[in-house]
Amino acid sequence: MSELRLLKKIPTWVQYLMVAGVIWVLPILFSGSAYWKGILVVIAMNIMLAMSLNLILGYTGQLNLGHSAFFGVGAYTTTLLIKKAGFTFWMAALSGSFLAGAVGIFLAFFATRLKGHYLAIASMAFAIILHQILLNWDSMTSGPLGIYGIPAPTPINLFGTEIKFNNNVNYFYLVATVTMITYIILGNLLRSPIGDTLRAIREDEVSAASLGINAKLWKIFAFGIGAFIAGLAGAFYPSFVGTLVPDAFAVVESFTYLAMVIVGGMGTMFGPIIGAIVLTTLPELLRSLGDARLLVYGISLTLVVLFMPGGILQAFQTIKDKFFKSN
């Protein structure tokens, strides 16, 4: 499925400027609510997670149900390097992201031999194993008690001004900027011949092999890049919440990221962003309903899957085509 044709008519650099403007304005719009400023940070992290899973699932066709494991590797590695090894946040975050990518490549060496539900089960088992390690390795992770007192990222000096990240506004600008850079890099990557290669593997691996494409190598590549980005999102998580517990990376979280990709529009760049925004804000908007919000949330997801198999992005395109056709 292609992106919205309306967006294709807008020059790429104009789209980036528009996004940068939205990022700048959002904290101002929610200036009266510290709670929603925090939700903005969560949305930015979830967009990174959805985009990274979409690279593996939407563009390469690998059903990965263990994505929360890479998120956890990035979070715990970053935290432990800061707390136990004295690393700065920036060095720890980079190290955690690379380790998550390395773990993704290691898993892919075995997982790429599997397909369909076998791959899904294997990746889910990996996430369960990692969760159990985080729970039971008390001497390193503090187990279910968690790690507390995680500091904010080290301040940076920009044009002679020291920027601190001990507030949600600056932290949102930081995470959103990294998310936007990730989007730009992924977009350029997927518009290149590499993107065509990954899509060819997704559509028909046998035909791709007949063209000389090494499917296993490219699947490992997609897993590694996707895991790296998920680890990068994980690196920002501990400093944001200030604490780190294993349950934040339980396997059920992987299904949330999967829902974001499917609901938004799998196999597109913009779809997972929509999915991450909708599925992060919807539970918060329904919070006043109490436990009934879970019923409404579940029904909403079911309706999207049943009646919009291409996701919200496809629904937007369908409505747009019908509207202009009728006018």
GROMACS .gro file of C-alpha atoms in nm, residues 41-50 52 67-82 89-90 92-101 130 134 147 150-151 153 171 174-175 178-179 182 225-245 248-249 253 257:
model
   76
   41VAL     CA    1   0.719   1.203   2.537
   42VAL     CA    2   0.556   0.857   2.544
   43ILE     CA    3   0.410   0.917   2.197
   44ALA     CA    4   0.754   1.007   2.058
   45MET     CA    5   0.905   0.688   2.203
   46ASN     CA    6   0.617   0.475   2.076
   47ILE     CA    7   0.657   0.619   1.727
   48MET     CA    8   1.018   0.500   1.726
   49LEU     CA    9   0.909   0.156   1.844
   50ALA     CA   10   0.631   0.134   1.583
   52SER     CA   11   1.128  -0.004   1.401
   67HIS     CA   12   1.008  -0.645   2.004
   68SER     CA   13   0.974  -0.548   2.370
   69ALA     CA   14   1.298  -0.740   2.434
   70PHE     CA   15   1.503  -0.495   2.227
   71PHE     CA   16   1.333  -0.205   2.403
   72GLY     CA   17   1.433  -0.364   2.735
   73VAL     CA   18   1.793  -0.427   2.630
   74GLY     CA   19   1.837  -0.061   2.539
   75ALA     CA   20   1.675   0.058   2.863
   76TYR     CA   21   1.864  -0.169   3.103
   77THR     CA   22   2.200  -0.138   2.929
   78THR     CA   23   2.178   0.241   2.932
   79THR     CA   24   2.074   0.249   3.298
   80LEU     CA   25   2.336   0.001   3.420
   81LEU     CA   26   2.617   0.178   3.234
   82ILE     CA   27   2.514   0.508   3.394
   89PHE     CA   28   2.387   0.932   2.924
   90TRP     CA   29   2.493   0.986   2.565
   92ALA     CA   30   2.538   0.479   2.758
   93ALA     CA   31   2.245   0.535   2.518
   94LEU     CA   32   2.464   0.472   2.215
   95SER     CA   33   2.609   0.158   2.373
   96GLY     CA   34   2.264   0.032   2.469
   97SER     CA   35   2.132   0.089   2.117
   98PHE     CA   36   2.422  -0.098   1.958
   99LEU     CA   37   2.385  -0.385   2.202
  100ALA     CA   38   2.012  -0.408   2.121
  101GLY     CA   39   2.103  -0.414   1.751
  130LEU     CA   40   1.470  -1.185   2.855
  134LEU     CA   41   1.549  -0.918   3.417
  147ILE     CA   42   1.624   0.043   3.974
  150ILE     CA   43   1.784   0.727   3.734
  151PRO     CA   44   1.917   1.074   3.640
  153PRO     CA   45   2.038   1.300   3.042
  171TYR     CA   46   1.282   1.601   2.711
  174LEU     CA   47   1.502   1.577   2.258
  175VAL     CA   48   1.312   1.251   2.197
  178VAL     CA   49   1.574   1.189   1.756
  179THR     CA   50   1.247   1.035   1.633
  182THR     CA   51   1.518   0.831   1.263
  225ILE     CA   52   1.832  -0.194   1.230
  226GLY     CA   53   1.488  -0.244   1.384
  227ALA     CA   54   1.638  -0.368   1.711
  228PHE     CA   55   1.884  -0.076   1.718
  229ILE     CA   56   1.601   0.178   1.688
  230ALA     CA   57   1.395  -0.003   1.954
  231GLY     CA   58   1.701   0.001   2.180
  232LEU     CA   59   1.740   0.374   2.117
  233ALA     CA   60   1.380   0.429   2.227
  234GLY     CA   61   1.456   0.217   2.533
  235ALA     CA   62   1.757   0.433   2.617
  236PHE     CA   63   1.528   0.733   2.668
  237TYR     CA   64   1.268   0.548   2.874
  238PRO     CA   65   1.449   0.513   3.214
  239SER     CA   66   1.546   0.879   3.241
  240PHE     CA   67   1.190   0.979   3.161
  241VAL     CA   68   1.018   0.765   3.427
  242GLY     CA   69   1.307   0.775   3.677
  243THR     CA   70   1.264   0.406   3.762
  244LEU     CA   71   1.313   0.079   3.578
  245VAL     CA   72   1.121  -0.243   3.643
  248ALA     CA   73   0.767  -0.251   3.151
  249PHE     CA   74   0.919  -0.492   2.897
  253GLU     CA   75   0.402  -0.486   2.525
  257TYR     CA   76   0.357  -0.220   1.923
   0.00000   0.00000   0.00000
